[in-house]
Amino acid sequence: MKKAFFFSMDAFFAVMIFTLVLLSVYSFFINVQELRQQYFYSEDLLDIFTTTKMEELNQLDDGNYLGQLDDLGVIDRDLTVMEQMVTLTNQGYPEYSRWIFLNLTSGLVGDRYGLGFDIGFESIFESERNVTALVARQRFVSGMD
């Protein structure tokens, strides 16, 4: 009789442990954030930078800032935005790249998302947010003369 009682208790504890493991695995997958939306945001931002030409940015130039940079010979309007930003950063003008980046992304990305943008090892922009999930996108763009 004692053997049957201990066997039943062992089986009961084994079922309880198995159930707890299944519940903990299930609850882990419920609490994990899905990064699909962040992936689409990051991909769309890179698409904007790699397909938009500098000459198309005249509508964003409220203070004629691009015109001033163009007069200085810093802007090449035939390049895409990404190529121009890489070129400006390589020429030692990362602040101009930052200005272009901020003007293109203002209002596009919600406040709940952090955002960072690097060219090579140069950080062009990084928002002041503590991130709990990270989506990184990268593309090869040549901007060397």
Short mmCIF file of N, CA and C in Angstrom, two decimals:
data_model
loop_
_atom_site.label_atom_id
_atom_site.label_comp_id
_atom_site.label_asym_id
_atom_site.label_seq_id
_atom_site.Cartn_x
_atom_site.Cartn_y
_atom_site.Cartn_z
N MET A 1 0.81 -1.19 0.00
CA MET A 1 0.00 0.00 0.00
C MET A 1 0.86 1.26 0.00
N LYS A 2 2.00 1.19 0.78
CA LYS A 2 2.87 2.34 0.82
C LYS A 2 3.48 2.63 -0.54
N LYS A 3 3.84 1.59 -1.28
CA LYS A 3 4.45 1.77 -2.59
C LYS A 3 3.47 2.45 -3.54
N ALA A 4 2.23 2.05 -3.51
CA ALA A 4 1.23 2.66 -4.39
C ALA A 4 1.02 4.13 -4.03
N PHE A 5 1.03 4.43 -2.74
CA PHE A 5 0.85 5.82 -2.32
C PHE A 5 2.01 6.70 -2.80
N PHE A 6 3.26 6.24 -2.62
CA PHE A 6 4.41 7.02 -3.05
C PHE A 6 4.47 7.13 -4.57
N PHE A 7 4.10 6.07 -5.27
CA PHE A 7 4.06 6.13 -6.73
C PHE A 7 3.03 7.16 -7.19
N SER A 8 1.88 7.18 -6.56
CA SER A 8 0.84 8.16 -6.91
C SER A 8 1.31 9.58 -6.64
N MET A 9 2.00 9.77 -5.51
CA MET A 9 2.52 11.11 -5.18
C MET A 9 3.59 11.53 -6.19
N ASP A 10 4.47 10.61 -6.58
CA ASP A 10 5.49 10.92 -7.58
C ASP A 10 4.84 11.30 -8.91
N ALA A 11 3.86 10.54 -9.32
CA ALA A 11 3.17 10.83 -10.57
C ALA A 11 2.47 12.19 -10.49
N PHE A 12 1.85 12.48 -9.36
CA PHE A 12 1.16 13.76 -9.18
C PHE A 12 2.16 14.92 -9.27
N PHE A 13 3.31 14.81 -8.60
CA PHE A 13 4.32 15.87 -8.65
C PHE A 13 4.91 16.01 -10.06
N ALA A 14 5.09 14.91 -10.75
CA ALA A 14 5.60 14.97 -12.11
C ALA A 14 4.63 15.70 -13.03
N VAL A 15 3.34 15.41 -12.89
CA VAL A 15 2.33 16.10 -13.70
C VAL A 15 2.31 17.59 -13.36
N MET A 16 2.43 17.93 -12.08
CA MET A 16 2.44 19.34 -11.66
C MET A 16 3.65 20.08 -12.24
N ILE A 17 4.82 19.47 -12.16
CA ILE A 17 6.03 20.11 -12.70
C ILE A 17 5.92 20.28 -14.21
N PHE A 18 5.44 19.25 -14.90
CA PHE A 18 5.26 19.32 -16.34
C PHE A 18 4.27 20.44 -16.70
N THR A 19 3.19 20.56 -15.96
CA THR A 19 2.19 21.61 -16.21
C THR A 19 2.79 22.99 -15.96
N LEU A 20 3.57 23.16 -14.91
CA LEU A 20 4.21 24.44 -14.63
C LEU A 20 5.19 24.84 -15.73
N VAL A 21 5.94 23.87 -16.23
CA VAL A 21 6.87 24.16 -17.32
C VAL A 21 6.10 24.60 -18.57
N LEU A 22 5.04 23.89 -18.91
CA LEU A 22 4.24 24.27 -20.08
C LEU A 22 3.64 25.67 -19.92
N LEU A 23 3.11 25.97 -18.74
CA LEU A 23 2.53 27.29 -18.50
C LEU A 23 3.58 28.40 -18.56
N SER A 24 4.76 28.15 -18.04
CA SER A 24 5.80 29.18 -18.08
C SER A 24 6.28 29.42 -19.51
N VAL A 25 6.42 28.38 -20.30
CA VAL A 25 6.80 28.55 -21.71
C VAL A 25 5.71 29.31 -22.46
N TYR A 26 4.47 28.96 -22.23
CA TYR A 26 3.35 29.63 -22.89
C TYR A 26 3.29 31.10 -22.50
N SER A 27 3.47 31.41 -21.22
CA SER A 27 3.41 32.81 -20.78
C SER A 27 4.59 33.61 -21.32
N PHE A 28 5.73 32.96 -21.52
CA PHE A 28 6.87 33.66 -22.11
C PHE A 28 6.55 34.11 -23.52
N PHE A 29 5.94 33.26 -24.32
CA PHE A 29 5.62 33.63 -25.69
C PHE A 29 4.50 34.65 -25.78
N ILE A 30 3.66 34.73 -24.79
CA ILE A 30 2.62 35.75 -24.78
C ILE A 30 3.23 37.12 -24.49
N ASN A 31 4.23 37.20 -23.62
CA ASN A 31 4.81 38.47 -23.20
C ASN A 31 5.88 39.01 -24.14
N VAL A 32 6.35 38.24 -25.09
CA VAL A 32 7.39 38.70 -26.00
C VAL A 32 6.78 39.67 -27.01
N GLN A 33 7.43 40.84 -27.16
CA GLN A 33 6.95 41.83 -28.12
C GLN A 33 7.22 41.34 -29.54
N GLU A 34 6.29 41.63 -30.40
CA GLU A 34 6.51 41.31 -31.80
C GLU A 34 7.12 42.53 -32.47
N LEU A 35 8.17 42.33 -33.23
CA LEU A 35 8.92 43.43 -33.81
C LEU A 35 8.56 43.68 -35.27
N ARG A 36 7.43 43.19 -35.71
CA ARG A 36 7.06 43.34 -37.11
C ARG A 36 6.90 44.81 -37.49
N GLN A 37 6.21 45.61 -36.66
CA GLN A 37 5.98 47.02 -37.00
C GLN A 37 7.30 47.79 -37.02
N GLN A 38 8.17 47.55 -36.06
CA GLN A 38 9.45 48.22 -36.04
C GLN A 38 10.29 47.84 -37.26
N TYR A 39 10.19 46.59 -37.68
CA TYR A 39 10.91 46.16 -38.87
C TYR A 39 10.43 46.94 -40.09
N PHE A 40 9.11 47.10 -40.23
CA PHE A 40 8.58 47.84 -41.37
C PHE A 40 8.98 49.31 -41.31
N TYR A 41 8.95 49.91 -40.12
CA TYR A 41 9.38 51.31 -40.00
C TYR A 41 10.83 51.48 -40.44
N SER A 42 11.70 50.62 -39.94
CA SER A 42 13.11 50.76 -40.28
C SER A 42 13.36 50.52 -41.76
N GLU A 43 12.66 49.56 -42.32
CA GLU A 43 12.82 49.28 -43.76
C GLU A 43 12.30 50.44 -44.60
N ASP A 44 11.16 51.01 -44.21
CA ASP A 44 10.60 52.14 -44.96
C ASP A 44 11.49 53.37 -44.87
N LEU A 45 12.08 53.61 -43.70
CA LEU A 45 12.99 54.75 -43.58
C LEU A 45 14.20 54.60 -44.49
N LEU A 46 14.76 53.40 -44.54
CA LEU A 46 15.88 53.19 -45.44
C LEU A 46 15.46 53.34 -46.89
N ASP A 47 14.25 52.90 -47.22
CA ASP A 47 13.76 53.08 -48.59
C ASP A 47 13.65 54.56 -48.95
N ILE A 48 13.17 55.38 -48.00
CA ILE A 48 13.07 56.82 -48.25
C ILE A 48 14.45 57.40 -48.54
N PHE A 49 15.43 57.03 -47.73
CA PHE A 49 16.76 57.60 -47.89
C PHE A 49 17.45 57.13 -49.17
N THR A 50 17.18 55.91 -49.60
CA THR A 50 17.89 55.38 -50.77
C THR A 50 17.17 55.64 -52.08
N THR A 51 15.92 56.09 -52.05
CA THR A 51 15.21 56.35 -53.30
C THR A 51 14.92 57.82 -53.56
N THR A 52 14.96 58.65 -52.55
CA THR A 52 14.65 60.07 -52.71
C THR A 52 15.91 60.82 -53.13
N LYS A 53 15.79 61.60 -54.19
CA LYS A 53 16.91 62.42 -54.66
C LYS A 53 16.96 63.73 -53.88
N MET A 54 18.12 64.33 -53.81
CA MET A 54 18.28 65.60 -53.10
C MET A 54 17.46 66.71 -53.76
N GLU A 55 17.30 66.65 -55.06
CA GLU A 55 16.53 67.69 -55.75
C GLU A 55 15.05 67.64 -55.36
N GLU A 56 14.58 66.53 -54.82
CA GLU A 56 13.19 66.40 -54.40
C GLU A 56 12.95 67.01 -53.01
N LEU A 57 13.99 67.44 -52.34
CA LEU A 57 13.86 67.96 -50.98
C LEU A 57 13.58 69.46 -50.94
N ASN A 58 13.37 70.10 -52.07
CA ASN A 58 13.11 71.54 -52.08
C ASN A 58 11.88 71.90 -51.26
N GLN A 59 10.89 71.01 -51.21
CA GLN A 59 9.66 71.30 -50.46
C GLN A 59 9.91 71.33 -48.96
N LEU A 60 10.92 70.63 -48.47
CA LEU A 60 11.23 70.62 -47.04
C LEU A 60 12.10 71.80 -46.63
N ASP A 61 12.65 72.49 -47.59
CA ASP A 61 13.64 73.54 -47.31
C ASP A 61 12.94 74.86 -47.02
N ASP A 62 12.38 74.99 -45.80
CA ASP A 62 11.66 76.21 -45.43
C ASP A 62 12.59 77.41 -45.31
N GLY A 63 13.74 77.22 -44.72
CA GLY A 63 14.65 78.33 -44.49
C GLY A 63 15.71 78.47 -45.57
N ASN A 64 15.52 77.84 -46.70
CA ASN A 64 16.47 77.88 -47.82
C ASN A 64 17.85 77.38 -47.39
N TYR A 65 17.85 76.45 -46.44
CA TYR A 65 19.10 75.91 -45.92
C TYR A 65 19.81 75.08 -46.98
N LEU A 66 19.07 74.25 -47.69
CA LEU A 66 19.67 73.45 -48.76
C LEU A 66 20.22 74.35 -49.85
N GLY A 67 19.50 75.45 -50.13
CA GLY A 67 19.99 76.40 -51.13
C GLY A 67 21.32 77.00 -50.73
N GLN A 68 21.48 77.32 -49.44
CA GLN A 68 22.75 77.86 -48.95
C GLN A 68 23.86 76.83 -49.07
N LEU A 69 23.54 75.59 -48.72
CA LEU A 69 24.55 74.53 -48.85
C LEU A 69 24.88 74.27 -50.31
N ASP A 70 23.88 74.40 -51.17
CA ASP A 70 24.11 74.23 -52.60
C ASP A 70 25.00 75.34 -53.14
N ASP A 71 24.79 76.57 -52.66
CA ASP A 71 25.64 77.69 -53.09
C ASP A 71 27.09 77.48 -52.65
N LEU A 72 27.28 76.85 -51.51
CA LEU A 72 28.64 76.56 -51.04
C LEU A 72 29.28 75.39 -51.79
N GLY A 73 28.50 74.70 -52.61
CA GLY A 73 29.02 73.56 -53.36
C GLY A 73 29.08 72.29 -52.54
N VAL A 74 28.33 72.23 -51.45
CA VAL A 74 28.36 71.06 -50.57
C VAL A 74 27.35 70.01 -51.01
N ILE A 75 26.25 70.43 -51.61
CA ILE A 75 25.15 69.54 -51.99
C ILE A 75 25.25 69.18 -53.46
N ASP A 76 25.10 67.90 -53.75
CA ASP A 76 24.97 67.42 -55.13
C ASP A 76 23.55 66.91 -55.29
N ARG A 77 22.72 67.66 -55.99
CA ARG A 77 21.29 67.35 -56.09
C ARG A 77 21.00 66.10 -56.92
N ASP A 78 21.99 65.56 -57.61
CA ASP A 78 21.77 64.34 -58.40
C ASP A 78 21.90 63.07 -57.55
N LEU A 79 22.44 63.19 -56.36
CA LEU A 79 22.60 62.02 -55.48
C LEU A 79 21.31 61.74 -54.72
N THR A 80 21.18 60.49 -54.29
CA THR A 80 20.07 60.17 -53.38
C THR A 80 20.41 60.76 -52.01
N VAL A 81 19.42 60.81 -51.15
CA VAL A 81 19.63 61.39 -49.82
C VAL A 81 20.70 60.60 -49.06
N MET A 82 20.64 59.28 -49.14
CA MET A 82 21.62 58.46 -48.42
C MET A 82 23.03 58.69 -48.97
N GLU A 83 23.18 58.73 -50.28
CA GLU A 83 24.49 58.98 -50.87
C GLU A 83 25.02 60.34 -50.46
N GLN A 84 24.13 61.35 -50.43
CA GLN A 84 24.55 62.69 -50.04
C GLN A 84 24.97 62.73 -48.57
N MET A 85 24.23 62.03 -47.72
CA MET A 85 24.58 62.01 -46.30
C MET A 85 25.92 61.30 -46.07
N VAL A 86 26.16 60.22 -46.79
CA VAL A 86 27.44 59.52 -46.68
C VAL A 86 28.57 60.42 -47.17
N THR A 87 28.34 61.10 -48.29
CA THR A 87 29.36 62.00 -48.84
C THR A 87 29.66 63.15 -47.88
N LEU A 88 28.61 63.76 -47.32
CA LEU A 88 28.81 64.86 -46.38
C LEU A 88 29.58 64.40 -45.14
N THR A 89 29.23 63.23 -44.63
CA THR A 89 29.92 62.71 -43.45
C THR A 89 31.38 62.41 -43.76
N ASN A 90 31.64 61.84 -44.92
CA ASN A 90 33.02 61.53 -45.30
C ASN A 90 33.83 62.80 -45.55
N GLN A 91 33.17 63.89 -45.96
CA GLN A 91 33.87 65.16 -46.19
C GLN A 91 34.04 65.96 -44.90
N GLY A 92 33.52 65.45 -43.79
CA GLY A 92 33.69 66.14 -42.52
C GLY A 92 32.55 67.05 -42.13
N TYR A 93 31.37 66.84 -42.70
CA TYR A 93 30.19 67.66 -42.38
C TYR A 93 29.06 66.80 -41.82
N PRO A 94 29.28 66.10 -40.71
CA PRO A 94 28.21 65.25 -40.19
C PRO A 94 27.00 66.05 -39.70
N GLU A 95 27.20 67.32 -39.33
CA GLU A 95 26.07 68.13 -38.88
C GLU A 95 25.08 68.39 -40.02
N TYR A 96 25.58 68.49 -41.25
CA TYR A 96 24.67 68.65 -42.39
C TYR A 96 23.88 67.36 -42.63
N SER A 97 24.56 66.23 -42.47
CA SER A 97 23.87 64.94 -42.59
C SER A 97 22.80 64.81 -41.53
N ARG A 98 23.11 65.26 -40.32
CA ARG A 98 22.13 65.22 -39.22
C ARG A 98 20.93 66.10 -39.53
N TRP A 99 21.17 67.28 -40.08
CA TRP A 99 20.07 68.18 -40.42
C TRP A 99 19.15 67.54 -41.46
N ILE A 100 19.73 66.94 -42.49
CA ILE A 100 18.93 66.28 -43.52
C ILE A 100 18.13 65.14 -42.90
N PHE A 101 18.78 64.34 -42.05
CA PHE A 101 18.10 63.22 -41.41
C PHE A 101 16.93 63.69 -40.56
N LEU A 102 17.15 64.71 -39.74
CA LEU A 102 16.09 65.20 -38.86
C LEU A 102 14.92 65.79 -39.65
N ASN A 103 15.21 66.48 -40.75
CA ASN A 103 14.13 67.04 -41.55
C ASN A 103 13.31 65.97 -42.26
N LEU A 104 13.95 64.88 -42.63
CA LEU A 104 13.20 63.80 -43.29
C LEU A 104 12.40 62.95 -42.32
N THR A 105 12.90 62.78 -41.11
CA THR A 105 12.24 61.86 -40.18
C THR A 105 11.30 62.54 -39.20
N SER A 106 11.28 63.87 -39.15
CA SER A 106 10.39 64.54 -38.20
C SER A 106 8.94 64.24 -38.56
N GLY A 107 8.22 63.72 -37.60
CA GLY A 107 6.82 63.38 -37.81
C GLY A 107 6.58 61.99 -38.40
N LEU A 108 7.63 61.30 -38.80
CA LEU A 108 7.44 59.96 -39.39
C LEU A 108 7.42 58.85 -38.35
N VAL A 109 8.24 58.98 -37.34
CA VAL A 109 8.39 57.92 -36.34
C VAL A 109 7.73 58.40 -35.05
N GLY A 110 6.87 57.57 -34.49
CA GLY A 110 6.16 57.92 -33.27
C GLY A 110 7.09 58.09 -32.07
N ASP A 111 6.58 58.74 -31.04
CA ASP A 111 7.37 59.00 -29.84
C ASP A 111 7.72 57.73 -29.07
N ARG A 112 6.94 56.69 -29.26
CA ARG A 112 7.22 55.47 -28.49
C ARG A 112 8.39 54.66 -29.05
N TYR A 113 8.87 55.04 -30.23
CA TYR A 113 10.00 54.34 -30.84
C TYR A 113 11.27 55.16 -30.68
N GLY A 114 12.34 54.50 -30.29
CA GLY A 114 13.65 55.14 -30.31
C GLY A 114 14.21 55.05 -31.72
N LEU A 115 15.15 55.90 -32.03
CA LEU A 115 15.68 55.93 -33.39
C LEU A 115 17.15 56.30 -33.33
N GLY A 116 17.94 55.60 -34.10
CA GLY A 116 19.36 55.92 -34.22
C GLY A 116 19.78 55.76 -35.66
N PHE A 117 20.77 56.55 -36.08
CA PHE A 117 21.24 56.49 -37.46
C PHE A 117 22.75 56.68 -37.46
N ASP A 118 23.46 55.70 -38.00
CA ASP A 118 24.92 55.74 -38.06
C ASP A 118 25.37 55.63 -39.50
N ILE A 119 26.43 56.36 -39.82
CA ILE A 119 27.10 56.21 -41.11
C ILE A 119 28.52 55.79 -40.80
N GLY A 120 28.85 54.58 -41.17
CA GLY A 120 30.14 54.03 -40.79
C GLY A 120 30.19 53.92 -39.28
N PHE A 121 31.19 54.54 -38.68
CA PHE A 121 31.31 54.55 -37.23
C PHE A 121 30.87 55.88 -36.64
N GLU A 122 30.33 56.76 -37.47
CA GLU A 122 29.88 58.09 -37.05
C GLU A 122 28.40 58.04 -36.71
N SER A 123 28.05 58.43 -35.49
CA SER A 123 26.65 58.48 -35.09
C SER A 123 26.06 59.80 -35.56
N ILE A 124 25.11 59.73 -36.48
CA ILE A 124 24.47 60.93 -37.01
C ILE A 124 23.35 61.38 -36.07
N PHE A 125 22.57 60.44 -35.61
CA PHE A 125 21.46 60.78 -34.71
C PHE A 125 21.18 59.59 -33.80
N GLU A 126 20.83 59.90 -32.55
CA GLU A 126 20.40 58.86 -31.62
C GLU A 126 19.42 59.48 -30.65
N SER A 127 18.21 58.94 -30.59
CA SER A 127 17.21 59.49 -29.69
C SER A 127 17.52 59.08 -28.26
N GLU A 128 17.05 59.86 -27.34
CA GLU A 128 17.31 59.64 -25.92
C GLU A 128 16.23 58.76 -25.32
N ARG A 129 16.26 57.49 -25.63
CA ARG A 129 15.25 56.56 -25.11
C ARG A 129 15.95 55.29 -24.64
N ASN A 130 15.38 54.71 -23.61
CA ASN A 130 15.82 53.38 -23.18
C ASN A 130 15.03 52.37 -23.99
N VAL A 131 15.73 51.58 -24.77
CA VAL A 131 15.04 50.63 -25.64
C VAL A 131 15.05 49.25 -25.00
N THR A 132 13.96 48.54 -25.19
CA THR A 132 13.87 47.17 -24.70
C THR A 132 13.93 46.17 -25.84
N ALA A 133 13.72 46.66 -27.06
CA ALA A 133 13.80 45.79 -28.24
C ALA A 133 14.52 46.58 -29.33
N LEU A 134 15.30 45.89 -30.12
CA LEU A 134 16.12 46.55 -31.13
C LEU A 134 15.89 45.90 -32.48
N VAL A 135 15.69 46.74 -33.48
CA VAL A 135 15.65 46.28 -34.86
C VAL A 135 16.71 47.06 -35.61
N ALA A 136 17.66 46.39 -36.21
CA ALA A 136 18.74 47.06 -36.93
C ALA A 136 18.62 46.74 -38.41
N ARG A 137 18.72 47.77 -39.22
CA ARG A 137 18.69 47.60 -40.67
C ARG A 137 19.95 48.24 -41.22
N GLN A 138 20.49 47.69 -42.26
CA GLN A 138 21.68 48.27 -42.86
C GLN A 138 21.67 48.03 -44.36
N ARG A 139 22.31 48.95 -45.06
CA ARG A 139 22.47 48.83 -46.51
C ARG A 139 23.84 49.37 -46.88
N PHE A 140 24.37 48.82 -47.92
CA PHE A 140 25.64 49.31 -48.44
C PHE A 140 25.35 50.45 -49.40
N VAL A 141 25.93 51.61 -49.12
CA VAL A 141 25.77 52.78 -49.98
C VAL A 141 27.14 53.38 -50.19
N SER A 142 27.49 53.64 -51.43
CA SER A 142 28.77 54.25 -51.74
C SER A 142 28.59 55.75 -51.83
N GLY A 143 29.41 56.49 -51.10
CA GLY A 143 29.35 57.93 -51.16
C GLY A 143 30.73 58.54 -51.30
N MET A 144 31.69 57.73 -51.65
CA MET A 144 33.06 58.22 -51.79
C MET A 144 33.26 58.82 -53.17
N ASP A 145 34.00 59.91 -53.20
CA ASP A 145 34.32 60.55 -54.49
C ASP A 145 35.50 59.88 -55.14
#
